[in-house]
CSV table of C-alpha atoms in Angstrom, one decimal:
chain,number,residue,atom,x,y,z
F,1474,UNK,CA,-59.0,-41.1,-1.8
F,1475,UNK,CA,-56.6,-39.3,-4.1
F,1476,UNK,CA,-53.0,-39.6,-2.9
F,1477,UNK,CA,-49.9,-37.9,-4.1
F,1478,UNK,CA,-48.6,-41.3,-5.4
F,1479,UNK,CA,-51.8,-41.7,-7.6
F,1480,UNK,CA,-51.4,-38.1,-8.9
F,1481,UNK,CA,-47.8,-38.7,-9.9
F,1482,UNK,CA,-48.8,-42.0,-11.7
F,1483,UNK,CA,-51.5,-40.1,-13.6
F,1484,UNK,CA,-49.1,-37.3,-14.6
F,1485,UNK,CA,-46.5,-39.8,-15.8
F,1486,UNK,CA,-49.0,-41.9,-17.7
F,1487,UNK,CA,-51.0,-39.2,-19.6
F,1488,UNK,CA,-50.1,-36.2,-21.7
F,1489,UNK,CA,-50.7,-32.6,-20.6
F,1490,UNK,CA,-54.0,-32.5,-22.5
F,1491,UNK,CA,-56.4,-35.5,-22.5
F,1492,UNK,CA,-59.7,-36.5,-24.1
F,1493,UNK,CA,-63.1,-37.1,-22.5
F,1494,UNK,CA,-62.5,-40.9,-22.9
F,1495,UNK,CA,-59.3,-40.7,-21.0
F,1496,UNK,CA,-60.9,-38.4,-18.4
F,1497,UNK,CA,-63.8,-40.8,-17.6
F,1498,UNK,CA,-61.4,-43.6,-17.1
F,1499,UNK,CA,-59.2,-41.6,-14.7
F,1500,UNK,CA,-62.2,-40.4,-12.7
F,1501,UNK,CA,-64.0,-43.8,-12.7
F,1502,UNK,CA,-67.3,-42.2,-13.9
F,1503,UNK,CA,-69.6,-42.8,-16.9
F,1504,UNK,CA,-69.2,-41.2,-20.3
F,1505,UNK,CA,-72.5,-39.4,-19.8
F,1506,UNK,CA,-71.5,-37.9,-16.4
F,1507,UNK,CA,-68.1,-36.9,-17.9
F,1508,UNK,CA,-69.8,-35.1,-20.8
F,1509,UNK,CA,-72.2,-33.3,-18.3
F,1510,UNK,CA,-69.2,-32.2,-16.1
F,1511,UNK,CA,-67.5,-30.8,-19.2
F,1512,UNK,CA,-70.5,-29.1,-20.8
F,1513,UNK,CA,-71.5,-27.5,-17.5
F,1514,UNK,CA,-68.1,-26.1,-16.7
F,1515,UNK,CA,-67.4,-28.2,-13.6
F,1516,UNK,CA,-64.2,-29.3,-15.2
F,1517,UNK,CA,-62.7,-26.5,-17.5
F,1518,UNK,CA,-62.0,-27.5,-21.1
F,1519,UNK,CA,-61.7,-26.3,-24.6
F,1520,UNK,CA,-64.9,-27.3,-26.6
F,1521,UNK,CA,-64.4,-27.5,-30.4
F,1522,UNK,CA,-68.1,-28.2,-31.0
F,1523,UNK,CA,-67.3,-31.2,-33.2
F,1524,UNK,CA,-69.1,-34.5,-32.9
F,1525,UNK,CA,-65.9,-36.5,-32.2
F,1526,UNK,CA,-62.8,-35.4,-30.2
F,1527,UNK,CA,-64.8,-32.5,-29.0
F,1528,UNK,CA,-63.1,-31.7,-25.6
F,1529,UNK,CA,-59.5,-30.8,-24.8
F,1530,UNK,CA,-59.0,-31.1,-21.1
F,1531,UNK,CA,-55.9,-30.2,-19.0
F,1532,UNK,CA,-54.8,-33.1,-16.9
F,1533,UNK,CA,-54.1,-30.7,-14.0
F,1534,UNK,CA,-57.8,-29.7,-14.0
F,1535,UNK,CA,-58.9,-33.3,-13.8
F,1536,UNK,CA,-56.6,-33.9,-10.8
F,1537,UNK,CA,-58.0,-30.8,-9.1
F,1538,UNK,CA,-61.5,-32.1,-9.8
F,1539,UNK,CA,-60.6,-35.5,-8.2
F,1540,UNK,CA,-59.3,-33.7,-5.1
F,1541,UNK,CA,-62.4,-31.6,-4.8
F,1542,UNK,CA,-64.7,-34.5,-5.3
F,1543,UNK,CA,-63.0,-36.6,-2.7
F,1544,UNK,CA,-63.1,-33.8,-0.2
F,1545,UNK,CA,-66.9,-33.6,-0.6
F,1546,UNK,CA,-66.8,-30.0,-2.0
F,1547,UNK,CA,-68.7,-31.0,-5.2
F,1548,UNK,CA,-71.5,-33.0,-3.7
F,1549,UNK,CA,-74.0,-30.2,-4.3
F,1550,UNK,CA,-72.9,-29.7,-7.9
F,1551,UNK,CA,-72.7,-33.2,-9.4
F,1552,UNK,CA,-75.8,-35.0,-10.5
F,1553,UNK,CA,-76.7,-38.3,-8.9
F,1554,UNK,CA,-76.3,-41.4,-11.0
């Protein structure tokens, strides 16, 4: 469950824009699922199309995703596994 305390810790620890590697660690998901979420627009991001450092993600969007995921709103959207 996402708490206000956890949100504040994330906001203090990370910059305004983060990478996919930082995102999957914050969300406690796999790299593959993180890439799927970004490529399919579940989490908004800027996609440079490069092979490395491809995604630029707003930290606020990740926190919003965590809140929606914990509320069960995204159960139909996210792939299993």
